[in-house]
PDB file of C-alpha atoms in Angstrom:
ATOM      1  CA  MET A  27     235.759  93.474 204.927  1.00 40.00           C
ATOM      2  CA  ASP A  28     236.987  90.950 202.361  1.00 44.00           C
ATOM      3  CA  THR A  29     238.167  93.211 199.545  1.00 47.00           C
ATOM      4  CA  GLY A  30     239.739  90.451 197.509  1.00 49.00           C
ATOM      5  CA  LEU A  31     243.007  92.374 197.472  1.00 53.00           C
ATOM      6  CA  PRO A  32     246.365  90.595 197.822  1.00 52.00           C
ATOM      7  CA  ASP A  33     248.252  90.481 201.110  1.00 56.00           C
ATOM      8  CA  CYS A  34     249.792  93.879 200.361  1.00 51.00           C
ATOM      9  CA  ALA A  35     246.354  95.545 200.663  1.00 56.00           C
ATOM     10  CA  SER A  36     247.638  97.863 203.342  1.00 61.00           C
ATOM     11  CA  ALA A  37     249.968  99.410 200.765  1.00 71.00           C
ATOM     12  CA  ILE A  38     247.466  99.578 197.883  1.00 78.00           C
ATOM     13  CA  LEU A  39     244.266 100.634 199.628  1.00 82.00           C
ATOM     14  CA  PRO A  40     245.430 104.128 200.613  1.00 86.00           C
ATOM     15  CA  LEU A  41     246.423 104.803 196.997  1.00 86.00           C
ATOM     16  CA  ILE A  42     243.003 103.678 195.765  1.00 87.00           C
ATOM     17  CA  GLU A  43     241.031 105.465 198.456  1.00 91.00           C
ATOM     18  CA  ASP A  44     242.720 108.778 197.699  1.00 87.00           C
ATOM     19  CA  HIS A  45     240.600 108.745 194.521  1.00 94.00           C
ATOM     20  CA  THR A  46     237.664 106.416 195.156  1.00 92.00           C
ATOM     21  CA  GLY A  47     236.768 107.313 198.694  1.00 93.00           C
ATOM     22  CA  LEU A  48     236.416 104.579 201.276  1.00 91.00           C
ATOM     23  CA  VAL A  49     236.529 101.221 199.495  1.00 87.00           C
ATOM     24  CA  ALA A  50     233.424  99.114 200.037  1.00 84.00           C
ATOM     25  CA  GLY A  51     234.482  96.159 197.902  1.00 81.00           C
ATOM     26  CA  VAL A  52     236.868  94.874 195.273  1.00 81.00           C
ATOM     27  CA  ARG A  53     235.976  92.291 192.654  1.00 80.00           C
ATOM     28  CA  ARG A  54     238.860  90.793 190.743  1.00 79.00           C
ATOM     29  CA  THR A  55     238.329  90.416 187.003  1.00 77.00           C
ATOM     30  CA  GLU A  56     238.558  87.008 185.351  1.00 66.00           C
ATOM     31  CA  ARG A  57     241.332  88.173 183.056  1.00 61.00           C
ATOM     32  CA  GLY A  58     244.176  90.597 183.508  1.00 52.00           C
ATOM     33  CA  PHE A  59     247.005  88.207 184.307  1.00 55.00           C
ATOM     34  CA  GLY A  60     249.596  90.794 183.300  1.00 66.00           C
ATOM     35  CA  SER A  61     248.987  92.881 186.443  1.00 74.00           C
ATOM     36  CA  ASP A  62     249.326  92.097 190.137  1.00 77.00           C
ATOM     37  CA  LEU A  63     245.796  93.417 190.605  1.00 77.00           C
ATOM     38  CA  THR A  64     243.064  93.934 188.013  1.00 82.00           C
ATOM     39  CA  ALA A  65     239.716  94.633 189.638  1.00 84.00           C
ATOM     40  CA  VAL A  66     236.481  96.559 189.798  1.00 89.00           C
ATOM     41  CA  VAL A  67     236.632  98.777 192.869  1.00 89.00           C
ATOM     42  CA  GLU A  68     233.517 100.083 194.564  1.00 89.00           C
ATOM     43  CA  GLY A  69     234.243 103.205 196.575  1.00 91.00           C
ATOM     44  CA  ALA A  70     232.308 105.968 198.234  1.00 93.00           C
ATOM     45  CA  ASP A  71     232.849 108.088 195.114  1.00 93.00           C
ATOM     46  CA  GLY A  72     231.781 105.477 192.564  1.00 93.00           C
ATOM     47  CA  ARG A  73     232.963 102.372 190.746  1.00 94.00           C
ATOM     48  CA  PHE A  74     236.313 102.182 188.969  1.00 95.00           C
ATOM     49  CA  PHE A  75     238.433  99.731 187.009  1.00 94.00           C
ATOM     50  CA  VAL A  76     241.833  99.483 188.676  1.00 91.00           C
ATOM     51  CA  LYS A  77     245.158  98.014 187.608  1.00 91.00           C
ATOM     52  CA  ALA A  78     248.060  97.808 190.031  1.00 88.00           C
ATOM     53  CA  MET A  79     251.591  96.574 189.514  1.00 88.00           C
ATOM     54  CA  ARG A  80     254.609  96.328 191.770  1.00 86.00           C
ATOM     55  CA  ASN A  81     257.035  99.087 190.831  1.00 88.00           C
ATOM     56  CA  ARG A  82     259.859  96.850 189.718  1.00 85.00           C
ATOM     57  CA  ALA A  83     261.851  97.281 186.549  1.00 80.00           C
ATOM     58  CA  GLY A  84     260.787  94.967 183.762  1.00 72.00           C
ATOM     59  CA  GLY A  85     258.321  94.312 180.986  1.00 64.00           C
ATOM     60  CA  ARG A  86     255.149  94.000 183.064  1.00 80.00           C
ATOM     61  CA  ARG A  87     255.721  97.310 184.839  1.00 86.00           C
ATOM     62  CA  ASP A  88     256.733  98.929 181.562  1.00 90.00           C
ATOM     63  CA  SER A  89     253.484  97.790 179.960  1.00 91.00           C
ATOM     64  CA  LEU A  90     251.452  99.591 182.616  1.00 93.00           C
ATOM     65  CA  ILE A  91     253.518 102.723 182.098  1.00 94.00           C
ATOM     66  CA  ARG A  92     252.799 102.566 178.361  1.00 95.00           C
ATOM     67  CA  GLU A  93     249.103 102.188 179.076  1.00 96.00           C
ATOM     68  CA  ARG A  94     249.229 105.255 181.294  1.00 96.00           C
ATOM     69  CA  LEU A  95     251.105 107.317 178.715  1.00 97.00           C
ATOM     70  CA  ILE A  96     248.979 106.426 175.682  1.00 98.00           C
ATOM     71  CA  ASN A  97     245.508 106.864 177.165  1.00 98.00           C
ATOM     72  CA  ALA A  98     245.160 110.589 176.536  1.00 97.00           C
ATOM     73  CA  SER A  99     245.934 110.075 172.829  1.00 97.00           C
ATOM     74  CA  LEU A 100     243.242 107.467 172.150  1.00 97.00           C
ATOM     75  CA  GLY A 101     240.413 109.845 171.349  1.00 92.00           C
ATOM     76  CA  GLY A 102     237.790 108.102 173.465  1.00 93.00           C
ATOM     77  CA  ILE A 103     238.338 104.657 171.945  1.00 97.00           C
ATOM     78  CA  ALA A 104     239.451 103.360 175.339  1.00 97.00           C
ATOM     79  CA  PRO A 105     237.943 104.057 178.764  1.00 97.00           C
ATOM     80  CA  PRO A 106     239.553 107.237 180.087  1.00 97.00           C
ATOM     81  CA  LEU A 107     242.294 107.069 182.670  1.00 98.00           C
ATOM     82  CA  LEU A 108     240.943 109.064 185.619  1.00 97.00           C
ATOM     83  CA  TRP A 109     243.926 108.945 187.942  1.00 95.00           C
ATOM     84  CA  ASP A 110     247.236 107.243 188.539  1.00 95.00           C
ATOM     85  CA  GLU A 111     249.605 106.910 191.448  1.00 92.00           C
ATOM     86  CA  MET A 112     253.223 105.805 191.639  1.00 91.00           C
ATOM     87  CA  THR A 113     255.182 105.117 194.801  1.00 89.00           C
ATOM     88  CA  ASP A 114     258.485 103.374 195.363  1.00 88.00           C
ATOM     89  CA  ASP A 115     256.548 100.107 195.641  1.00 86.00           C
ATOM     90  CA  TRP A 116     253.454 100.421 193.450  1.00 89.00           C
ATOM     91  CA  LEU A 117     252.044 101.796 190.212  1.00 92.00           C
ATOM     92  CA  VAL A 118     248.234 102.095 190.220  1.00 93.00           C
ATOM     93  CA  LEU A 119     245.933 103.172 187.377  1.00 95.00           C
ATOM     94  CA  GLY A 120     242.246 104.011 187.822  1.00 95.00           C
ATOM     95  CA  PHE A 121     239.972 103.962 184.760  1.00 97.00           C
ATOM     96  CA  ALA A 122     236.341 104.794 184.179  1.00 96.00           C
ATOM     97  CA  LEU A 123     234.387 101.557 184.536  1.00 95.00           C
ATOM     98  CA  ILE A 124     232.609 100.307 181.407  1.00 94.00           C
ATOM     99  CA  ASP A 125     229.724  97.964 182.166  1.00 90.00           C
ATOM    100  CA  GLY A 126     230.064  95.893 179.032  1.00 93.00           C
ATOM    101  CA  ARG A 127     230.705  92.369 177.841  1.00 95.00           C
ATOM    102  CA  SER A 128     233.479  90.880 175.754  1.00 96.00           C
ATOM    103  CA  ALA A 129     232.822  90.956 172.027  1.00 98.00           C
ATOM    104  CA  ASP A 130     231.719  87.805 170.227  1.00 98.00           C
ATOM    105  CA  PHE A 131     234.038  87.052 167.281  1.00 98.00           C
ATOM    106  CA  ALA A 132     232.053  84.035 166.043  1.00 98.00           C
ATOM    107  CA  PRO A 133     230.657  83.925 162.506  1.00 98.00           C
ATOM    108  CA  ALA A 134     227.376  85.852 162.127  1.00 94.00           C
ATOM    109  CA  SER A 135     227.949  87.684 165.412  1.00 97.00           C
ATOM    110  CA  PRO A 136     226.336  91.143 165.453  1.00 96.00           C
ATOM    111  CA  ASP A 137     229.451  92.390 167.269  1.00 97.00           C
ATOM    112  CA  LEU A 138     231.737  91.979 164.253  1.00 98.00           C
ATOM    113  CA  ALA A 139     230.792  95.242 162.577  1.00 97.00           C
ATOM    114  CA  LEU A 140     231.360  97.104 165.851  1.00 97.00           C
ATOM    115  CA  VAL A 141     234.776  95.490 166.266  1.00 98.00           C
ATOM    116  CA  VAL A 142     235.813  96.368 162.723  1.00 98.00           C
ATOM    117  CA  ASP A 143     234.623  99.946 163.249  1.00 97.00           C
ATOM    118  CA  ALA A 144     236.711 100.166 166.419  1.00 98.00           C
ATOM    119  CA  ILE A 145     239.832  98.934 164.626  1.00 98.00           C
ATOM    120  CA  GLY A 146     239.101 101.478 161.924  1.00 98.00           C
ATOM    121  CA  GLU A 147     239.009 104.187 164.592  1.00 98.00           C
ATOM    122  CA  ILE A 148     242.416 103.082 165.843  1.00 98.00           C
ATOM    123  CA  GLY A 149     243.701 103.262 162.280  1.00 97.00           C
ATOM    124  CA  ARG A 150     242.588 106.888 161.989  1.00 97.00           C
ATOM    125  CA  LEU A 151     244.505 107.998 165.067  1.00 97.00           C
ATOM    126  CA  SER A 152     247.658 110.018 164.569  1.00 96.00           C
ATOM    127  CA  LEU A 153     250.794 108.565 166.065  1.00 98.00           C
ATOM    128  CA  PRO A 154     251.390 110.609 169.230  1.00 97.00           C
ATOM    129  CA  PRO A 155     254.890 111.897 170.004  1.00 97.00           C
ATOM    130  CA  ILE A 156     255.102 109.612 173.041  1.00 96.00           C
ATOM    131  CA  ALA A 157     254.944 106.556 170.746  1.00 98.00           C
ATOM    132  CA  GLN A 158     257.576 107.632 168.229  1.00 97.00           C
ATOM    133  CA  ASP A 159     260.180 105.336 169.758  1.00 97.00           C
ATOM    134  CA  TRP A 160     257.855 102.377 170.342  1.00 98.00           C
ATOM    135  CA  ALA A 161     258.860 100.504 167.191  1.00 97.00           C
ATOM    136  CA  GLU A 162     257.130  97.150 166.702  1.00 97.00           C
ATOM    137  CA  THR A 163     259.748  94.378 166.636  1.00 97.00           C
ATOM    138  CA  ARG A 164     258.037  91.321 168.141  1.00 96.00           C
ATOM    139  CA  TRP A 165     257.672  89.507 164.822  1.00 98.00           C
ATOM    140  CA  ASP A 166     261.148  90.325 163.515  1.00 98.00           C
ATOM    141  CA  ARG A 167     262.826  87.127 164.639  1.00 97.00           C
ATOM    142  CA  PHE A 168     260.049  85.077 163.067  1.00 98.00           C
ATOM    143  CA  ALA A 169     260.398  86.725 159.661  1.00 98.00           C
ATOM    144  CA  SER A 170     262.376  84.758 157.092  1.00 96.00           C
ATOM    145  CA  ASP A 171     264.923  87.577 156.734  1.00 97.00           C
ATOM    146  CA  SER A 172     265.499  91.254 157.485  1.00 97.00           C
ATOM    147  CA  SER A 173     263.740  92.373 154.321  1.00 97.00           C
ATOM    148  CA  GLU A 174     260.549  90.666 155.484  1.00 97.00           C
ATOM    149  CA  ALA A 175     260.910  92.165 158.954  1.00 98.00           C
ATOM    150  CA  ALA A 176     261.133  95.591 157.316  1.00 98.00           C
ATOM    151  CA  LEU A 177     257.613  95.040 155.932  1.00 98.00           C
ATOM    152  CA  PHE A 178     256.298  95.265 159.493  1.00 98.00           C
ATOM    153  CA  ARG A 179     257.675  98.813 159.953  1.00 98.00           C
ATOM    154  CA  GLY A 180     255.448 101.841 159.692  1.00 98.00           C
ATOM    155  CA  ASP A 181     254.138 104.942 161.412  1.00 98.00           C
ATOM    156  CA  ALA A 182     250.721 103.691 162.542  1.00 98.00           C
ATOM    157  CA  LEU A 183     249.689 103.442 166.167  1.00 98.00           C
ATOM    158  CA  LEU A 184     248.943  99.774 166.895  1.00 98.00           C
ATOM    159  CA  HIS A 185     247.084  98.064 169.717  1.00 98.00           C
ATOM    160  CA  THR A 186     248.687  94.657 168.935  1.00 97.00           C
ATOM    161  CA  ASP A 187     246.547  92.566 171.285  1.00 96.00           C
ATOM    162  CA  ILE A 188     243.435  92.072 169.193  1.00 98.00           C
ATOM    163  CA  ASN A 189     241.207  89.453 170.851  1.00 97.00           C
ATOM    164  CA  PRO A 190     237.580  89.277 172.018  1.00 97.00           C
ATOM    165  CA  SER A 191     238.360  90.115 175.643  1.00 94.00           C
ATOM    166  CA  ASN A 192     239.883  93.443 174.671  1.00 96.00           C
ATOM    167  CA  PHE A 193     236.705  94.702 172.974  1.00 98.00           C
ATOM    168  CA  LEU A 194     233.934  95.616 175.397  1.00 97.00           C
ATOM    169  CA  VAL A 195     230.466  96.008 173.889  1.00 97.00           C
ATOM    170  CA  ALA A 196     228.230  98.448 175.733  1.00 93.00           C
ATOM    171  CA  LYS A 197     225.308 100.623 174.638  1.00 87.00           C
ATOM    172  CA  GLY A 198     225.729 100.027 170.926  1.00 87.00           C
ATOM    173  CA  ARG A 199     229.449 100.722 170.721  1.00 92.00           C
ATOM    174  CA  THR A 200     232.755  98.996 171.386  1.00 96.00           C
ATOM    175  CA  TRP A 201     235.499 100.130 173.725  1.00 97.00           C
ATOM    176  CA  VAL A 202     239.047  98.894 173.101  1.00 98.00           C
ATOM    177  CA  VAL A 203     240.744  98.063 176.388  1.00 96.00           C
ATOM    178  CA  ASP A 204     244.072  96.750 177.674  1.00 94.00           C
ATOM    179  CA  TRP A 205     246.507  99.012 175.843  1.00 96.00           C
ATOM    180  CA  ALA A 206     249.354  97.230 177.572  1.00 92.00           C
ATOM    181  CA  TRP A 207     251.817  97.313 174.695  1.00 93.00           C
ATOM    182  CA  PRO A 208     250.928  99.831 171.970  1.00 97.00           C
ATOM    183  CA  THR A 209     253.575 100.197 169.299  1.00 98.00           C
ATOM    184  CA  LYS A 210     254.472 101.963 166.060  1.00 98.00           C
ATOM    185  CA  GLY A 211     254.372  99.768 162.982  1.00 98.00           C
ATOM    186  CA  ALA A 212     252.744  98.866 159.684  1.00 98.00           C
ATOM    187  CA  ALA A 213     249.079  99.859 159.640  1.00 98.00           C
ATOM    188  CA  PHE A 214     247.923  96.442 158.409  1.00 98.00           C
ATOM    189  CA  ILE A 215     249.098  94.639 161.554  1.00 98.00           C
ATOM    190  CA  ASP A 216     245.999  95.214 163.711  1.00 98.00           C
ATOM    191  CA  PRO A 217     243.621  94.216 160.866  1.00 98.00           C
ATOM    192  CA  ALA A 218     245.783  91.142 160.227  1.00 98.00           C
ATOM    193  CA  LEU A 219     245.610  90.178 163.894  1.00 98.00           C
ATOM    194  CA  LEU A 220     241.826  90.488 163.654  1.00 98.00           C
ATOM    195  CA  VAL A 221     241.857  88.051 160.733  1.00 98.00           C
ATOM    196  CA  LEU A 222     243.819  85.547 162.788  1.00 98.00           C
ATOM    197  CA  GLN A 223     241.460  85.870 165.743  1.00 98.00           C
ATOM    198  CA  LEU A 224     238.406  85.480 163.523  1.00 98.00           C
ATOM    199  CA  ILE A 225     239.820  82.266 162.083  1.00 98.00           C
ATOM    200  CA  ALA A 226     240.428  81.023 165.627  1.00 98.00           C
ATOM    201  CA  ALA A 227     236.774  81.887 166.399  1.00 98.00           C
ATOM    202  CA  GLY A 228     235.462  79.698 163.585  1.00 98.00           C
ATOM    203  CA  HIS A 229     235.606  81.797 160.416  1.00 98.00           C
ATOM    204  CA  THR A 230     237.134  80.485 157.243  1.00 98.00           C
ATOM    205  CA  PRO A 231     240.264  82.394 156.224  1.00 98.00           C
ATOM    206  CA  ALA A 232     238.396  83.837 153.253  1.00 98.00           C
ATOM    207  CA  SER A 233     235.480  85.106 155.343  1.00 98.00           C
ATOM    208  CA  ALA A 234     237.854  86.516 157.974  1.00 98.00           C
ATOM    209  CA  GLU A 235     239.684  88.482 155.300  1.00 98.00           C
ATOM    210  CA  GLU A 236     236.372  89.790 153.987  1.00 98.00           C
ATOM    211  CA  TRP A 237     235.886  91.558 157.318  1.00 98.00           C
ATOM    212  CA  ALA A 238     239.390  93.000 157.104  1.00 98.00           C
ATOM    213  CA  GLU A 239     238.615  94.288 153.599  1.00 98.00           C
ATOM    214  CA  ARG A 240     236.432  96.923 155.255  1.00 98.00           C
ATOM    215  CA  LEU A 241     239.560  98.545 156.664  1.00 98.00           C
ATOM    216  CA  PRO A 242     241.671 100.884 154.499  1.00 98.00           C
ATOM    217  CA  ALA A 243     244.882  99.726 156.163  1.00 98.00           C
ATOM    218  CA  TRP A 244     244.208  96.195 154.933  1.00 98.00           C
ATOM    219  CA  ARG A 245     243.082  97.179 151.444  1.00 98.00           C
ATOM    220  CA  THR A 246     246.178  99.288 150.806  1.00 97.00           C
ATOM    221  CA  ALA A 247     248.712  96.873 152.304  1.00 98.00           C
ATOM    222  CA  PRO A 248     251.031  95.018 149.903  1.00 97.00           C
ATOM    223  CA  SER A 249     249.869  91.439 149.574  1.00 97.00           C
ATOM    224  CA  HIS A 250     253.393  90.118 150.090  1.00 97.00           C
ATOM    225  CA  ALA A 251     253.620  92.007 153.406  1.00 98.00           C
ATOM    226  CA  ILE A 252     250.493  90.281 154.689  1.00 98.00           C
ATOM    227  CA  ASP A 253     251.844  86.962 153.405  1.00 98.00           C
ATOM    228  CA  ALA A 254     255.063  87.519 155.359  1.00 98.00           C
ATOM    229  CA  PHE A 255     253.117  88.437 158.485  1.00 98.00           C
ATOM    230  CA  ALA A 256     250.923  85.332 158.229  1.00 98.00           C
ATOM    231  CA  ALA A 257     254.019  83.142 157.931  1.00 98.00           C
ATOM    232  CA  ALA A 258     255.749  84.899 160.834  1.00 98.00           C
ATOM    233  CA  ASN A 259     252.742  84.322 163.089  1.00 98.00           C
ATOM    234  CA  LEU A 260     252.738  80.632 162.266  1.00 98.00           C
ATOM    235  CA  ARG A 261     256.413  80.382 163.226  1.00 98.00           C
ATOM    236  CA  MET A 262     255.829  82.417 166.387  1.00 98.00           C
ATOM    237  CA  TYR A 263     252.930  80.320 167.657  1.00 98.00           C
ATOM    238  CA  ARG A 264     254.638  77.057 166.748  1.00 98.00           C
ATOM    239  CA  ALA A 265     257.643  78.127 168.832  1.00 97.00           C
ATOM    240  CA  ALA A 266     255.407  79.133 171.750  1.00 97.00           C
ATOM    241  CA  SER A 267     253.452  75.877 171.543  1.00 97.00           C
ATOM    242  CA  THR A 268     256.672  73.877 171.589  1.00 96.00           C
ATOM    243  CA  ARG A 269     257.643  75.592 174.833  1.00 96.00           C
ATOM    244  CA  LYS A 270     254.173  75.022 176.344  1.00 96.00           C
ATOM    245  CA  PRO A 271     252.761  71.875 174.723  1.00 94.00           C
ATOM    246  CA  ASP A 272     249.923  71.584 177.260  1.00 95.00           C
ATOM    247  CA  ALA A 273     248.527  75.042 176.544  1.00 96.00           C
ATOM    248  CA  ASP A 274     245.380  74.314 174.549  1.00 96.00           C
ATOM    249  CA  TRP A 275     244.945  77.933 173.482  1.00 95.00           C
ATOM    250  CA  LEU A 276     248.377  77.900 171.839  1.00 97.00           C
ATOM    251  CA  THR A 277     247.519  74.705 169.997  1.00 97.00           C
ATOM    252  CA  ALA A 278     244.345  76.384 168.741  1.00 97.00           C
ATOM    253  CA  MET A 279     246.293  79.424 167.587  1.00 98.00           C
ATOM    254  CA  VAL A 280     248.804  77.255 165.737  1.00 98.00           C
ATOM    255  CA  ASP A 281     245.886  75.662 163.888  1.00 98.00           C
ATOM    256  CA  ALA A 282     244.406  79.070 163.031  1.00 98.00           C
ATOM    257  CA  CYS A 283     247.787  80.319 161.816  1.00 98.00           C
ATOM    258  CA  ARG A 284     248.314  77.199 159.728  1.00 98.00           C
ATOM    259  CA  ARG A 285     244.925  77.566 158.034  1.00 98.00           C
ATOM    260  CA  TRP A 286     245.581  81.228 157.300  1.00 98.00           C
ATOM    261  CA  ALA A 287     249.063  80.510 155.932  1.00 97.00           C
ATOM    262  CA  GLU A 288     247.661  77.732 153.723  1.00 97.00           C
ATOM    263  CA  HIS A 289     244.992  80.128 152.443  1.00 97.00           C
ATOM    264  CA  ARG A 290     247.670  82.654 151.492  1.00 97.00           C
ATOM    265  CA  GLY A 291     250.041  80.012 150.131  1.00 95.00           C
ATOM    266  CA  THR A 292     252.775  80.735 152.665  1.00 87.00           C
ATOM    267  CA  ASP A 293     252.755  77.546 154.747  1.00 74.00           C
TER     268      ASP A 293
END
């Protein structure tokens, strides 16, 4: 059987089959580059979405551990984690499989209201005890000074990877997936990341912000905090694009950031 698993299948398959039954097939997903294996697994006991990572210290392994720890606190926004296994060599997570499609962020897309509703649901979640020490700091070094970086602090639970692939539309609702690096920070950050992604998808900055206006976390945020965040993102993506000049997606994000910063007068 060609399962599509990596060469270490002999180590991973027993961990999967403890929960899925005999594996009949494995289909790798198109995305999911942060894990050694991201796949739909068909077993005797059903179909599952599986992530597996080598159990080695470092950011990628830590991200899978965060995803495992946060799942129970997400109130059904994300597909439930059904089982997990950790050995000396591997960490494996098995989720309920959602037969959905990635959300469409383009202007006039019928998915936009569902996406905004999902971000609103995230904003209503209480920060769980497990996330108390997960302070958001990724934008700090791109702020103009420490006082601007302090604007990104807060007690909201954040997803922080807002993009179309992480919103699965199925049966009239949206599931938010890939909680690889949830953090604690200012509540406006997820809505602001939505604005940036909408601009990248073809919205004008003004129309993108109109969608964010539906979210309380955006409406109540200090304007100067959003300004600082827009400027920090422009610096961050410019730095990333300089390191990887051939990455077209980074070039596109720099352009989206620039247009947003110009709109807010922070370029």
